């Protein structure tokens, strides 16, 4: 498969290339849908994964081939606007996914995490972690992202505090609920 990636900054483009993208297009500078269509002879991509949302959705639809699949799993630029399916999508399949729908029970979360961990141990998945913080500082990690804006890649791994409690000072209840599934505790 040929992997196209799109992102907002040159720094992120370097990370995407290092991760194996065959072609990286900056959606803030170029029309990534036109580039993907040109590279596929006008056909479009079989599968498009959109983690950005509002800023890239229309282009993601255009880059998806007829009878292809578009998966929207993120909204870093905001939620996509409501759409009228037939004129917007034509004969494309749209899937909207959120992590917590796939890990509703602790057993699901553990099973999925074990699959990810096995891939990492086998060397087929590389984890890129910028820094490690106590879980009590998870709010600071989010604050760092806002402070540094989109120009700097700042990935953080947070670990539970000494009591094993899963909490987030800025009230990230859904995030805390997901972490609680790992620890079998309710978020504070």
CSV table of C-alpha atoms in Angstrom, one decimal:
chain,number,residue,atom,x,y,z
A,1,UNK,CA,0.0,0.0,0.0
A,2,UNK,CA,1.0,3.6,-0.6
A,3,UNK,CA,0.6,5.7,2.5
A,4,UNK,CA,-0.2,9.4,2.2
A,5,UNK,CA,-0.1,11.6,5.2
A,6,UNK,CA,-1.3,15.1,5.8
A,7,UNK,CA,-0.4,17.4,8.7
A,8,UNK,CA,-0.2,21.1,9.5
A,9,UNK,CA,3.6,21.7,10.1
A,10,UNK,CA,6.9,20.7,8.7
A,11,UNK,CA,8.0,19.2,12.0
A,12,UNK,CA,5.0,16.9,12.0
A,13,UNK,CA,5.8,16.1,8.3
A,14,UNK,CA,9.2,14.9,9.4
A,15,UNK,CA,7.7,12.7,12.1
A,16,UNK,CA,5.2,11.2,9.5
A,17,UNK,CA,8.0,10.5,7.0
A,18,UNK,CA,10.1,8.8,9.7
A,19,UNK,CA,7.0,6.7,10.6
A,20,UNK,CA,6.8,5.5,7.0
A,21,UNK,CA,4.5,7.8,5.0
A,22,UNK,CA,5.4,7.6,1.4
A,23,UNK,CA,4.1,11.1,0.7
A,24,UNK,CA,3.4,13.9,3.2
A,25,UNK,CA,1.3,16.9,2.3
A,26,UNK,CA,0.9,20.0,4.5
A,27,UNK,CA,-2.8,20.7,4.5
A,28,UNK,CA,-2.1,24.2,5.6
A,29,UNK,CA,-0.1,24.9,2.4
A,30,UNK,CA,-1.3,22.5,-0.3
A,31,UNK,CA,-4.6,20.9,-1.4
A,32,UNK,CA,-3.9,17.4,0.0
A,33,UNK,CA,-7.0,15.9,-1.7
A,34,UNK,CA,-5.8,17.2,-5.1
A,35,UNK,CA,-2.3,15.7,-4.4
A,36,UNK,CA,-3.8,12.3,-3.4
A,37,UNK,CA,-6.1,12.3,-6.5
A,38,UNK,CA,-3.1,13.1,-8.8
A,39,UNK,CA,-1.0,10.4,-7.2
A,40,UNK,CA,-3.7,7.8,-7.7
A,41,UNK,CA,-4.5,8.8,-11.3
A,42,UNK,CA,-7.8,10.4,-10.2
A,43,UNK,CA,-9.1,7.3,-8.5
A,44,UNK,CA,-8.7,8.4,-4.9
A,45,UNK,CA,-7.6,6.5,-1.8
A,46,UNK,CA,-9.3,3.2,-0.7
A,47,UNK,CA,-9.1,4.2,3.0
A,48,UNK,CA,-8.8,7.7,4.5
A,49,UNK,CA,-8.3,8.2,8.2
A,50,UNK,CA,-9.1,11.7,9.4
A,51,UNK,CA,-7.9,12.6,12.9
A,52,UNK,CA,-8.2,16.4,12.3
A,53,UNK,CA,-11.9,16.9,11.7
A,54,UNK,CA,-13.3,20.3,10.6
A,55,UNK,CA,-10.2,21.6,8.8
A,56,UNK,CA,-9.7,18.5,6.7
A,57,UNK,CA,-13.1,16.7,6.4
A,58,UNK,CA,-14.1,18.1,3.0
A,59,UNK,CA,-10.7,17.2,1.5
A,60,UNK,CA,-10.8,13.8,3.1
A,61,UNK,CA,-14.1,13.1,1.4
A,62,UNK,CA,-12.6,14.3,-2.0
A,63,UNK,CA,-9.5,12.1,-1.4
A,64,UNK,CA,-11.6,9.0,-0.8
A,65,UNK,CA,-12.4,6.9,-3.9
A,66,UNK,CA,-15.9,6.1,-4.9
A,67,UNK,CA,-16.9,3.0,-2.7
A,68,UNK,CA,-13.9,3.8,-0.5
A,69,UNK,CA,-14.1,4.3,3.3
A,70,UNK,CA,-13.5,7.5,5.3
A,71,UNK,CA,-12.9,7.0,9.1
A,72,UNK,CA,-13.2,10.2,11.2
A,73,UNK,CA,-11.7,9.5,14.6
A,74,UNK,CA,-10.5,12.9,15.8
A,75,UNK,CA,-11.4,16.5,16.0
A,76,UNK,CA,-8.2,18.4,16.8
A,77,UNK,CA,-9.5,21.3,14.6
A,78,UNK,CA,-13.1,21.1,15.8
A,79,UNK,CA,-16.0,18.8,15.1
A,80,UNK,CA,-17.1,18.5,11.5
A,81,UNK,CA,-20.3,20.4,10.5
A,82,UNK,CA,-23.5,18.4,10.1
A,83,UNK,CA,-23.7,17.0,6.6
A,84,UNK,CA,-26.3,15.8,4.1
A,85,UNK,CA,-24.9,12.3,3.4
A,86,UNK,CA,-25.9,11.7,-0.2
A,87,UNK,CA,-24.6,15.0,-1.8
A,88,UNK,CA,-21.5,15.1,0.5
A,89,UNK,CA,-20.4,11.4,0.4
A,90,UNK,CA,-21.9,10.0,-2.8
A,91,UNK,CA,-21.0,6.3,-2.7
A,92,UNK,CA,-18.4,6.4,0.1
A,93,UNK,CA,-18.7,4.8,3.5
A,94,UNK,CA,-18.3,7.2,6.5
A,95,UNK,CA,-17.3,5.8,9.8
A,96,UNK,CA,-17.1,7.9,13.0
A,97,UNK,CA,-15.0,6.3,15.7
A,98,UNK,CA,-14.1,7.2,19.3
A,99,UNK,CA,-11.8,5.1,21.4
A,100,UNK,CA,-14.2,4.8,24.3
A,101,UNK,CA,-16.8,3.0,22.2
A,102,UNK,CA,-14.2,0.3,21.6
A,103,UNK,CA,-13.2,-0.1,25.3
A,104,UNK,CA,-16.5,0.0,27.2
A,105,UNK,CA,-15.5,-2.8,29.4
A,106,UNK,CA,-12.2,-3.4,31.2
A,107,UNK,CA,-11.7,-6.7,29.4
A,108,UNK,CA,-11.9,-4.9,26.0
A,109,UNK,CA,-9.4,-2.3,27.1
A,110,UNK,CA,-7.0,-4.9,28.5
A,111,UNK,CA,-7.3,-7.0,25.3
A,112,UNK,CA,-6.7,-4.1,23.0
A,113,UNK,CA,-3.8,-2.8,25.1
A,114,UNK,CA,-2.2,-6.2,25.1
A,115,UNK,CA,-2.4,-6.3,21.3
A,116,UNK,CA,-0.7,-2.9,21.1
A,117,UNK,CA,2.0,-3.9,23.6
A,118,UNK,CA,2.8,-7.1,21.8
A,119,UNK,CA,3.3,-5.1,18.5
A,120,UNK,CA,5.6,-2.8,20.3
A,121,UNK,CA,7.6,-5.6,21.9
A,122,UNK,CA,7.9,-7.3,18.5
A,123,UNK,CA,9.3,-4.1,17.1
A,124,UNK,CA,6.4,-3.6,14.6
A,125,UNK,CA,5.2,-0.5,16.5
A,126,UNK,CA,7.4,2.3,17.7
A,127,UNK,CA,6.1,4.5,20.5
A,128,UNK,CA,7.3,8.1,20.4
A,129,UNK,CA,7.1,9.7,23.8
A,130,UNK,CA,8.4,13.2,24.3
A,131,UNK,CA,8.4,13.0,28.1
A,132,UNK,CA,6.9,11.2,31.1
A,133,UNK,CA,4.8,13.0,33.7
A,134,UNK,CA,3.0,12.0,36.9
A,135,UNK,CA,-0.7,11.5,36.1
A,136,UNK,CA,-1.5,14.4,38.5
A,137,UNK,CA,0.2,16.6,35.9
A,138,UNK,CA,-1.9,15.4,32.9
A,139,UNK,CA,-3.6,18.8,32.8
A,140,UNK,CA,-0.1,20.4,32.5
A,141,UNK,CA,0.6,18.2,29.5
A,142,UNK,CA,-2.6,19.5,27.8
A,143,UNK,CA,-1.6,23.1,28.8
A,144,UNK,CA,1.8,22.6,27.2
A,145,UNK,CA,0.1,21.7,23.9
A,146,UNK,CA,-2.0,24.8,24.1
A,147,UNK,CA,1.0,27.0,25.0
A,148,UNK,CA,3.3,25.6,22.3
A,149,UNK,CA,0.5,25.6,19.7
A,150,UNK,CA,0.6,23.3,16.7
A,151,UNK,CA,4.2,24.1,15.8
A,152,UNK,CA,5.8,21.7,18.2
A,153,UNK,CA,5.2,18.0,18.7
A,154,UNK,CA,4.7,17.4,22.4
A,155,UNK,CA,3.6,13.9,23.3
A,156,UNK,CA,3.5,12.9,26.9
A,157,UNK,CA,2.9,9.7,28.8
A,158,UNK,CA,1.2,10.1,32.2
A,159,UNK,CA,1.5,7.5,34.9
A,160,UNK,CA,-0.8,7.0,38.0
A,161,UNK,CA,0.2,8.7,41.2
A,162,UNK,CA,1.6,6.8,44.2
A,163,UNK,CA,-1.9,5.8,45.3
A,164,UNK,CA,-2.6,4.5,41.8
A,165,UNK,CA,-5.4,7.0,41.5
A,166,UNK,CA,-6.5,8.1,38.0
A,167,UNK,CA,-7.4,11.8,38.0
A,168,UNK,CA,-6.9,14.8,35.9
A,169,UNK,CA,-6.8,18.2,37.5
A,170,UNK,CA,-8.6,20.0,34.6
A,171,UNK,CA,-11.6,17.7,34.8
A,172,UNK,CA,-11.0,15.4,31.8
A,173,UNK,CA,-13.7,13.0,32.9
A,174,UNK,CA,-13.8,10.9,29.7
A,175,UNK,CA,-10.0,10.5,29.8
A,176,UNK,CA,-10.1,9.6,33.5
A,177,UNK,CA,-12.9,7.1,32.9
A,178,UNK,CA,-10.7,5.4,30.3
A,179,UNK,CA,-7.8,5.2,32.7
A,180,UNK,CA,-10.1,3.9,35.4
A,181,UNK,CA,-10.9,1.0,33.2
A,182,UNK,CA,-7.3,0.0,33.4
A,183,UNK,CA,-7.2,0.3,37.2
A,184,UNK,CA,-10.7,-0.9,38.0
A,185,UNK,CA,-11.3,2.3,39.9
A,186,UNK,CA,-13.8,5.1,39.4
A,187,UNK,CA,-12.3,8.5,38.5
A,188,UNK,CA,-12.3,11.1,41.2
